[in-house]
mmCIF file of C-alpha atoms and ligand atoms in Angstrom:
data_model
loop_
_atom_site.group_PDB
_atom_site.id
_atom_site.type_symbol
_atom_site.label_atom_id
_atom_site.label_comp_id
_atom_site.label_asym_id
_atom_site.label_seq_id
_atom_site.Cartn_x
_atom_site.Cartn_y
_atom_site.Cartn_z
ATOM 1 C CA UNK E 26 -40.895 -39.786 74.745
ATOM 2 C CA UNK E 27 -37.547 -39.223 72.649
ATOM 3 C CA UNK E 28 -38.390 -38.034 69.125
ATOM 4 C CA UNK E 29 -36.050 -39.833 67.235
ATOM 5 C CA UNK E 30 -34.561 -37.409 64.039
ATOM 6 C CA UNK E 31 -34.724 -38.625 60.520
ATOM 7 C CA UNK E 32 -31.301 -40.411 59.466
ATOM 8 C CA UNK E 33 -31.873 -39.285 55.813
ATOM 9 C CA UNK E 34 -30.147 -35.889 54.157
ATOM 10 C CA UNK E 35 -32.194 -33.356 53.481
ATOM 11 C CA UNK E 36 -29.855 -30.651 51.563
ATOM 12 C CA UNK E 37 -32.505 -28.346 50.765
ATOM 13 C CA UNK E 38 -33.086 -27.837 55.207
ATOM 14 C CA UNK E 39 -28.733 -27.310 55.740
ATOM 15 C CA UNK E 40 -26.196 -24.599 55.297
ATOM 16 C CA UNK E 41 -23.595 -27.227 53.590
ATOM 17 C CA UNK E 42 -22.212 -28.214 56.438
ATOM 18 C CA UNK E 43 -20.893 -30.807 54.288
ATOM 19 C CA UNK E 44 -19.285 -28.405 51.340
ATOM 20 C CA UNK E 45 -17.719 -26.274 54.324
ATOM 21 C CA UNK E 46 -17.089 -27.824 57.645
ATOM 22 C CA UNK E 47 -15.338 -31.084 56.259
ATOM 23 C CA UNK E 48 -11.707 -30.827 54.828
ATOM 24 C CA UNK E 49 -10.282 -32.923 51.590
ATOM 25 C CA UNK E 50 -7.343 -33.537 49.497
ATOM 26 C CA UNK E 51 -7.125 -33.352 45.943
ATOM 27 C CA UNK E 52 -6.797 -37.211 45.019
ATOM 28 C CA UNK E 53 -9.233 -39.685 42.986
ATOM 29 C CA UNK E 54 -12.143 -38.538 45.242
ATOM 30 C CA UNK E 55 -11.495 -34.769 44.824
ATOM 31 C CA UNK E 56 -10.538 -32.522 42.098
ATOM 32 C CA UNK E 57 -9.380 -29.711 44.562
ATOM 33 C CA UNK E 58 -8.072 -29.259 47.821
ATOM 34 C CA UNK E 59 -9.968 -27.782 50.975
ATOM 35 C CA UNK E 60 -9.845 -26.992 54.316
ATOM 36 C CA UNK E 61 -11.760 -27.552 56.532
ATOM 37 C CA UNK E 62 -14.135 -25.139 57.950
ATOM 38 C CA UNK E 63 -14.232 -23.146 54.127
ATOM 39 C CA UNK E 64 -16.667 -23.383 51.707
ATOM 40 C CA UNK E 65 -16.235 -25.772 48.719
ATOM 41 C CA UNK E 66 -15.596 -23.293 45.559
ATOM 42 C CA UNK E 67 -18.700 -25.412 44.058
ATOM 43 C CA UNK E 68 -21.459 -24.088 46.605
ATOM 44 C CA UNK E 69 -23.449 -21.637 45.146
ATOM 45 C CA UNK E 70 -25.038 -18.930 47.323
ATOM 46 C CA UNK E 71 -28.141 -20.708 48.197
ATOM 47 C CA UNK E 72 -26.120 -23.311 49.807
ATOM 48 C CA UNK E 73 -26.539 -25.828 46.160
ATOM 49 C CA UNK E 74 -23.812 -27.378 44.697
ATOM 50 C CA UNK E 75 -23.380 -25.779 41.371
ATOM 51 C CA UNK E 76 -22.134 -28.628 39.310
ATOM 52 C CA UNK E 77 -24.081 -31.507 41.514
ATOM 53 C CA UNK E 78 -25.238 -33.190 38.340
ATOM 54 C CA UNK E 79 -21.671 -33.434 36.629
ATOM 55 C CA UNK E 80 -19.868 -34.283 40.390
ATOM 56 C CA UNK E 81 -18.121 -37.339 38.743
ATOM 57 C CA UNK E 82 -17.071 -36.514 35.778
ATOM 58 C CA UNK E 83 -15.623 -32.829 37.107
ATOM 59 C CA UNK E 84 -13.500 -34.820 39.615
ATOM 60 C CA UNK E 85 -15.217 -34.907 43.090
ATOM 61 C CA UNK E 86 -16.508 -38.986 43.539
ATOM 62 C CA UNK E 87 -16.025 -38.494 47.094
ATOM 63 C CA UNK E 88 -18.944 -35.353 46.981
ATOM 64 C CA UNK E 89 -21.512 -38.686 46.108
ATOM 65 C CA UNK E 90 -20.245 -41.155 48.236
ATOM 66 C CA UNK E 91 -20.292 -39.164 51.579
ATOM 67 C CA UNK E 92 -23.832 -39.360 53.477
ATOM 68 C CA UNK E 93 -24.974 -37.016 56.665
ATOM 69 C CA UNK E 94 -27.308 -39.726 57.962
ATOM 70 C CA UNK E 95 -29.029 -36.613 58.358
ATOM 71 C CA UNK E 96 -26.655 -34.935 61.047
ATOM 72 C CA UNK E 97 -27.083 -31.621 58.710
ATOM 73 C CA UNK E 98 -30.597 -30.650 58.480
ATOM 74 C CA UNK E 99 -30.555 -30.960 62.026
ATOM 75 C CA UNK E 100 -27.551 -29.169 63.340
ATOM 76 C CA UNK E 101 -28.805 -26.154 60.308
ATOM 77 C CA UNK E 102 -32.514 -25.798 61.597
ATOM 78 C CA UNK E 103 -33.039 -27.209 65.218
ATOM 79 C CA UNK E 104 -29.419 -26.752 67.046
ATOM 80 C CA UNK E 105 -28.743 -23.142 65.241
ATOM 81 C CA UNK E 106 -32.668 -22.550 64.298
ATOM 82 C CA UNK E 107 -32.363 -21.618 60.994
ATOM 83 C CA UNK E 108 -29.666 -19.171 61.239
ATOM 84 C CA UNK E 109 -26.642 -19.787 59.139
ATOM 85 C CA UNK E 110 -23.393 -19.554 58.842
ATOM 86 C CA UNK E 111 -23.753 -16.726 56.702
ATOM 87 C CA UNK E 112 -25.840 -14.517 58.323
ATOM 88 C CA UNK E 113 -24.014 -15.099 61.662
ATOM 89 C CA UNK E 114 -20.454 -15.592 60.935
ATOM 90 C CA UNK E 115 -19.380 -15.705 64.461
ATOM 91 C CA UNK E 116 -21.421 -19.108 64.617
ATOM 92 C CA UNK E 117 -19.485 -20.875 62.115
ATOM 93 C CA UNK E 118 -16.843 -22.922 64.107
ATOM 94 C CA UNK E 119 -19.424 -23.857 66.540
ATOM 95 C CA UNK E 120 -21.768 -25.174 64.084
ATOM 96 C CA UNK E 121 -18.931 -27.080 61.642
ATOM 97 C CA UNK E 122 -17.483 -28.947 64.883
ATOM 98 C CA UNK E 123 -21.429 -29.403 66.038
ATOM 99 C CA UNK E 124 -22.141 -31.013 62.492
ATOM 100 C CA UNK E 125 -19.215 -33.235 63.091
ATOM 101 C CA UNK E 126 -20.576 -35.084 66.594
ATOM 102 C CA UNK E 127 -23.905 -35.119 65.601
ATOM 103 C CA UNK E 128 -23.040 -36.660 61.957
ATOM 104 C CA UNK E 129 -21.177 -39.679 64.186
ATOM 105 C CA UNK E 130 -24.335 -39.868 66.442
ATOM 106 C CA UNK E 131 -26.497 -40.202 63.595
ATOM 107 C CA UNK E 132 -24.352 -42.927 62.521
ATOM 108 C CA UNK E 133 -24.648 -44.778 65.592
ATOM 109 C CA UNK E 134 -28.722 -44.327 65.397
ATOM 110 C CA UNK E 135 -28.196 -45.497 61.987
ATOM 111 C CA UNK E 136 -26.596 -48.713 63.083
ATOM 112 C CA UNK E 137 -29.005 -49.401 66.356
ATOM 113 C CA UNK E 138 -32.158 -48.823 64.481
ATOM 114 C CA UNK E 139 -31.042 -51.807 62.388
ATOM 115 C CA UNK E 140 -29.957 -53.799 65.666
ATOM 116 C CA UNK E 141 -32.871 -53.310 67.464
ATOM 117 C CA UNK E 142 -35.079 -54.694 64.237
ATOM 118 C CA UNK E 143 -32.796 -57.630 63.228
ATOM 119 C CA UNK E 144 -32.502 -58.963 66.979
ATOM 120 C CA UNK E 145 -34.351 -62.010 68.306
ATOM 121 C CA UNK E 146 -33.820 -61.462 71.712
ATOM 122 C CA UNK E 147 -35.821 -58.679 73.272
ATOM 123 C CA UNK E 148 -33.898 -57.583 76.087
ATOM 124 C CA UNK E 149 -31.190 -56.719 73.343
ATOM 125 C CA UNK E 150 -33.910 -55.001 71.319
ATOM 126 C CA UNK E 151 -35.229 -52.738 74.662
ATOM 127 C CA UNK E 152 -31.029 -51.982 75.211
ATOM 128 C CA UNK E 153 -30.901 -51.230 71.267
ATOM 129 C CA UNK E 154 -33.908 -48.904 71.682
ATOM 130 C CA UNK E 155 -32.586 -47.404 75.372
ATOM 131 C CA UNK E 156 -29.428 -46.285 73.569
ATOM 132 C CA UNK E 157 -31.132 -45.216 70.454
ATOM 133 C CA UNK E 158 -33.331 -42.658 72.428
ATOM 134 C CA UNK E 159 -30.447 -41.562 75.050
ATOM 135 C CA UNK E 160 -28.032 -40.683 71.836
ATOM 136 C CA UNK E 161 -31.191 -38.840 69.904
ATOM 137 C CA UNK E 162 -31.433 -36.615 72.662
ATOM 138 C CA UNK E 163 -27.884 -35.696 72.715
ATOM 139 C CA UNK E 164 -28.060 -35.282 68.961
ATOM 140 C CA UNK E 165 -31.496 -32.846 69.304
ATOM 141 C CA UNK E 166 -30.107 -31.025 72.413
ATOM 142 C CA UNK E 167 -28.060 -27.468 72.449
ATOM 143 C CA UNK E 168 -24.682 -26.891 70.575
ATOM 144 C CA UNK E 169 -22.436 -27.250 74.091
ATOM 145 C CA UNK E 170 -23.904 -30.124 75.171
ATOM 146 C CA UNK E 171 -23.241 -32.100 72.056
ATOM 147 C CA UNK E 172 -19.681 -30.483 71.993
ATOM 148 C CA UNK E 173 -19.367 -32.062 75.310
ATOM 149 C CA UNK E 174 -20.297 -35.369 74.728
ATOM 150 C CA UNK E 175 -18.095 -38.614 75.542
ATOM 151 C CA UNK E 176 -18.443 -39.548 72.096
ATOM 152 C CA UNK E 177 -16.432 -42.525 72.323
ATOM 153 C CA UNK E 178 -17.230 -43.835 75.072
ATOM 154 C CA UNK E 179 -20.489 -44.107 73.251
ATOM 155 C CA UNK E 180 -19.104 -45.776 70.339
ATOM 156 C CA UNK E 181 -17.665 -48.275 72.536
ATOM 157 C CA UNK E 182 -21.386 -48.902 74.015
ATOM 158 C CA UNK E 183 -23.005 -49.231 70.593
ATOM 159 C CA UNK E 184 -19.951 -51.289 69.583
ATOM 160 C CA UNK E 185 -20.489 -53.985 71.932
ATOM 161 C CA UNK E 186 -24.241 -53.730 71.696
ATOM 162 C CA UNK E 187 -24.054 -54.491 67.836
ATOM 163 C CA UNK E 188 -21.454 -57.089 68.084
ATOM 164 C CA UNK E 189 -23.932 -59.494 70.544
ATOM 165 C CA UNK E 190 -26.703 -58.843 67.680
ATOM 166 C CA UNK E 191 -24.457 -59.920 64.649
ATOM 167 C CA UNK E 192 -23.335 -62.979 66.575
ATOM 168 C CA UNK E 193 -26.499 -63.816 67.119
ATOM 169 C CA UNK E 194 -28.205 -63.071 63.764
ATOM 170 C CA UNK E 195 -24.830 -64.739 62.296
ATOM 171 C CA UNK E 196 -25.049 -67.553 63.988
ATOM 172 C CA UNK E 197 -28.317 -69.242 62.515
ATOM 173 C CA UNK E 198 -25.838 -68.844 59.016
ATOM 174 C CA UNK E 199 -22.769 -70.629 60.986
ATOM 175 C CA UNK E 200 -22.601 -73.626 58.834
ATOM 176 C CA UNK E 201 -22.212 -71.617 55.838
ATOM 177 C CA UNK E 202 -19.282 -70.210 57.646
ATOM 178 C CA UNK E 203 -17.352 -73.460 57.657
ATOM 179 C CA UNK E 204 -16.652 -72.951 53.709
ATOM 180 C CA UNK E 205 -14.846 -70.425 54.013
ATOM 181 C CA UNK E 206 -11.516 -70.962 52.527
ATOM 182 C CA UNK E 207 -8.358 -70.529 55.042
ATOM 183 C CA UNK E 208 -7.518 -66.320 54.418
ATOM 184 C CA UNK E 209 -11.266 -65.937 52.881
ATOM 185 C CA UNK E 210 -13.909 -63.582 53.895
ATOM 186 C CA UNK E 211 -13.226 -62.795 57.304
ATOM 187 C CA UNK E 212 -13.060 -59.802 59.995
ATOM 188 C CA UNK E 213 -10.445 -57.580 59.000
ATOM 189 C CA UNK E 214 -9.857 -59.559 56.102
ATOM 190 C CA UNK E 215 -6.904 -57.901 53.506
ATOM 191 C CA UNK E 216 -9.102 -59.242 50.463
ATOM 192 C CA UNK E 217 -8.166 -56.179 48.443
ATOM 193 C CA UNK E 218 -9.128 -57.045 44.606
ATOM 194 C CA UNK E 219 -10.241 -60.431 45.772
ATOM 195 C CA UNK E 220 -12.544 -62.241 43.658
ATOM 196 C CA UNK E 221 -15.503 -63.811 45.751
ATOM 197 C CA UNK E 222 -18.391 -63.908 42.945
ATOM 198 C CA UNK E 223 -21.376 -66.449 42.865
ATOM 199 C CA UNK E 224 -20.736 -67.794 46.200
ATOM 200 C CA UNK E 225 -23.208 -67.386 49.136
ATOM 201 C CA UNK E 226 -21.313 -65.755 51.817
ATOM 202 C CA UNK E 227 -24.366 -65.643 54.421
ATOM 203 C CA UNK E 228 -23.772 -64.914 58.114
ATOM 204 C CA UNK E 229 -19.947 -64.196 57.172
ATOM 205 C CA UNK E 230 -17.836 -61.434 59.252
ATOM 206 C CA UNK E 231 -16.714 -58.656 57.072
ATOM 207 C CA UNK E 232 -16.650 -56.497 59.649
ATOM 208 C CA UNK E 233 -13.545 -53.996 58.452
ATOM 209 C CA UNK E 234 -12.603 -56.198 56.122
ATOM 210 C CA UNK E 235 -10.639 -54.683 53.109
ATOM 211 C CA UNK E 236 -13.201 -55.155 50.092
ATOM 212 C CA UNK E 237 -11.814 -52.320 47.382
ATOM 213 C CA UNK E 238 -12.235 -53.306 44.264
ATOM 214 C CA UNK E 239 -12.919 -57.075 45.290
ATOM 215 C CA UNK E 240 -15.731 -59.001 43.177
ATOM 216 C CA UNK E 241 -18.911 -60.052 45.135
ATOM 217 C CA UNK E 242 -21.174 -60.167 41.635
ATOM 218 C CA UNK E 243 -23.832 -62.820 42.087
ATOM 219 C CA UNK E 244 -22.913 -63.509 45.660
ATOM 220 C CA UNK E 245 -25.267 -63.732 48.517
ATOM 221 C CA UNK E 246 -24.568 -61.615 51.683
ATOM 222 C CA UNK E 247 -27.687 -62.398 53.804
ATOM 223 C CA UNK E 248 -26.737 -61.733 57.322
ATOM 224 C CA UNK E 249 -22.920 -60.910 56.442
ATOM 225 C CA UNK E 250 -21.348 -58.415 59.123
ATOM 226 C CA UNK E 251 -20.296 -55.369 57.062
ATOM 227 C CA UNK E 252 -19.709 -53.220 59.241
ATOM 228 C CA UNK E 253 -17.001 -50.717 58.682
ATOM 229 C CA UNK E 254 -16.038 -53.127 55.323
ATOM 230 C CA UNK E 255 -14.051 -50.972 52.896
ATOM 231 C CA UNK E 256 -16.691 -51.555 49.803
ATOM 232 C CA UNK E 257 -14.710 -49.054 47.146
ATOM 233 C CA UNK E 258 -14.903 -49.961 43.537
ATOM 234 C CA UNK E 259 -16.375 -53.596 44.940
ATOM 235 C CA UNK E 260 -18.499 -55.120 42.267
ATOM 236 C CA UNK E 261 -22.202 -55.801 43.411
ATOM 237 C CA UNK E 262 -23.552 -56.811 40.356
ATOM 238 C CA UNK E 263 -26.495 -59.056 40.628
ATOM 239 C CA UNK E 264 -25.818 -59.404 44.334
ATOM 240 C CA UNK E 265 -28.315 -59.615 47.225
ATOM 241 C CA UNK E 266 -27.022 -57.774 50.046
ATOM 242 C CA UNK E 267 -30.794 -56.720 50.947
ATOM 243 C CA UNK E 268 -30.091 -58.759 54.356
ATOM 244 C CA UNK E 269 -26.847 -57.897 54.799
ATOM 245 C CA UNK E 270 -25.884 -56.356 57.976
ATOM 246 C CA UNK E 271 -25.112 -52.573 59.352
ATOM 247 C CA UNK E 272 -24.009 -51.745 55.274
ATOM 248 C CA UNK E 273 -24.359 -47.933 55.167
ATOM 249 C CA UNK E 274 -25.408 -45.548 52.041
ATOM 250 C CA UNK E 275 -21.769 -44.256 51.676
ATOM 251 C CA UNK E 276 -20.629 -47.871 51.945
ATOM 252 C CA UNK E 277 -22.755 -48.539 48.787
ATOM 253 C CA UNK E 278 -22.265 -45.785 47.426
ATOM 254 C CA UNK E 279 -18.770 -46.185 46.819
ATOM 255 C CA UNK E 280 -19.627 -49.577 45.582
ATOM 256 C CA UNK E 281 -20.180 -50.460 42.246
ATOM 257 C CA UNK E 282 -23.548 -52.187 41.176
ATOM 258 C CA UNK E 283 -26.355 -52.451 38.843
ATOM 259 C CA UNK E 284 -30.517 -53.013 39.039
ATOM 260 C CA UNK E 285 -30.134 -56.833 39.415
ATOM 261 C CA UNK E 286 -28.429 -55.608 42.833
ATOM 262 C CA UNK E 287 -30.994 -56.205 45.814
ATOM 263 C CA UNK E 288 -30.170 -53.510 48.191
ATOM 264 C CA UNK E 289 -31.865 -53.320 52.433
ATOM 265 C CA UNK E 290 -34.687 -50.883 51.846
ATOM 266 C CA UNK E 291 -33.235 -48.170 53.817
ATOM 267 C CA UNK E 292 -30.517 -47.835 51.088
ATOM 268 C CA UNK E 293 -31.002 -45.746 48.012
ATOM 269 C CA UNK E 294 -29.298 -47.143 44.552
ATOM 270 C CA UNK E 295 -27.208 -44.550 43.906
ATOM 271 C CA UNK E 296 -27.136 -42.615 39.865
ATOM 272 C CA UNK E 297 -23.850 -44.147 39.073
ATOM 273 C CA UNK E 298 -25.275 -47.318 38.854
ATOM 274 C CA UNK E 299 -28.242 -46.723 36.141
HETATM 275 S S1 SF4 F 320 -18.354 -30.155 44.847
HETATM 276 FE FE1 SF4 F 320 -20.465 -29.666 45.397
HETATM 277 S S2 SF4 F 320 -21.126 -31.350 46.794
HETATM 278 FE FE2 SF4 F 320 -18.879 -31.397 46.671
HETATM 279 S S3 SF4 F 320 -18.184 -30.171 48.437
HETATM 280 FE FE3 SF4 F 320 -18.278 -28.808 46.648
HETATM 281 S S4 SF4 F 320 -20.318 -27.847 46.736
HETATM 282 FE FE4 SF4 F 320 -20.347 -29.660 48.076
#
């Protein structure tokens, strides 16, 4: 039986894979630039990030949006068993372009896990699960074969997958659907700044719909499609998006919020919201 690995960060278990093998730019999200594949001036020797409780106001927003689902603990102690980048420089490229696949598997085991609970049709649920287990054991198994995975023709398979469970799950909201005002709340949707408060939006496609700084205060998003939805600066406040579908951690966030915000109880509220 597939162990399936935890989809939450643990920092304290990885070498920063996030601090060194990702690249930024200095914009609104960072204060600096950085390469990729070099360590964040920030990290501090024990692989902390020296000013983690002041990342906002010293400039990096995008340090506490971004999310691992995980991918690091794993690549740091089971694919290169404990050994880091440090103590064995010549494993360093390896392991930053291992962190990279396994952090977009992790994803996709993100996403299934909540397929394979919010379906109603079981075969879909034993093909959620199938996939699930085949991509965890590419994600626990040894640095060259997760460098040679097909991984998109894997997103294309958990694609499809989770677009037959949101039509399905979407469809007991379809009347709600017929509401929606010609270029409203739709897949893709440009609705940039938009303002969409105190409505119920339920069993609406989102799905990569531009949502920066649009206002969804007060609305309800039970069984919405968010998948992929650009949710920066979008205003949450008293929300209920605790049904909402395939919303991420870094989707949220980068959101904006408070505690009347009901949130799926896989998601943390993040600090900037207190
Ligand atoms: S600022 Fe801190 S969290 Fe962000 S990349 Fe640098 S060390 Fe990592």
């Amino acid at each position: 039986m597939t162990t399936k690995p935890t989809l939450r960060p643990e920092c304290g278990d990885c070498f920063a894979l996030c601090c060194t093998a990702l690249g930024f730019a200095r914009s609104a999200d960072f204060a600096v630039d950085k390469p990729a594949a070099t360590a964040c001036p920030n990290m501090a020797e024990d692989f902390s990030c020296a000013i983690h409780q002041r990342l906002r106001p010293r400039g990096f927003r995008g340090c506490t949006v971004f999310d691992c689902f995980g991918a690091g603990q794993v690549v740091s102690q089971r694919t290169f068993a404990g050994t880091s980048w440090v103590d064995d420089p010549s494993s360093a490229a390896s392991m930053f372009a291992v962190f990279k696949v396994v952090r977009q598997l992790h994803e996709m085991l993100w996403y299934l896990a909540e397929a394979q609970q919010r379906t109603f049709d079981p075969d879909l649920a034993v093909a959620a699960d199938g996939l699930s287990r085949r991509i965890a054991t590419t994600a626990l198994g040894d640095a060259s074969a997760i460098l040679g995975t097909d991984v998109e023709s894997l997103h294309a398979e958990v694609r499809t997958l989770l677009m037959e469970v949101s039509e399905e799950v979407r469809a007991a909201y379809a009347a709600e659907d017929k509401d929606a005002p010609d270029g409203g709340p739709c897949a893709g949707a440009d609705l940039m700044g938009a303002d969409l408060a105190n409505q119920r939006w339920c069993g609406v496609d989102l799905r990569g719909a531009n949502l920066i700084g649009a206002n969804l205060s007060s609305s309800d998003l039970t069984a919405a499609d968010l998948l992929g939805a650009d949710l920066r600066g979008t205003q949450f406040s008293g929300a209920d998006l605790s049904k909402a579908l395939y919303l991420t951690q870094p989707q949220v966030n980068a959101a904006e919020g408070d505690r009347r915000t009901l949130l799926p109880p896989r998601i943390t509220t993040p600090d900037h919201w207190e």
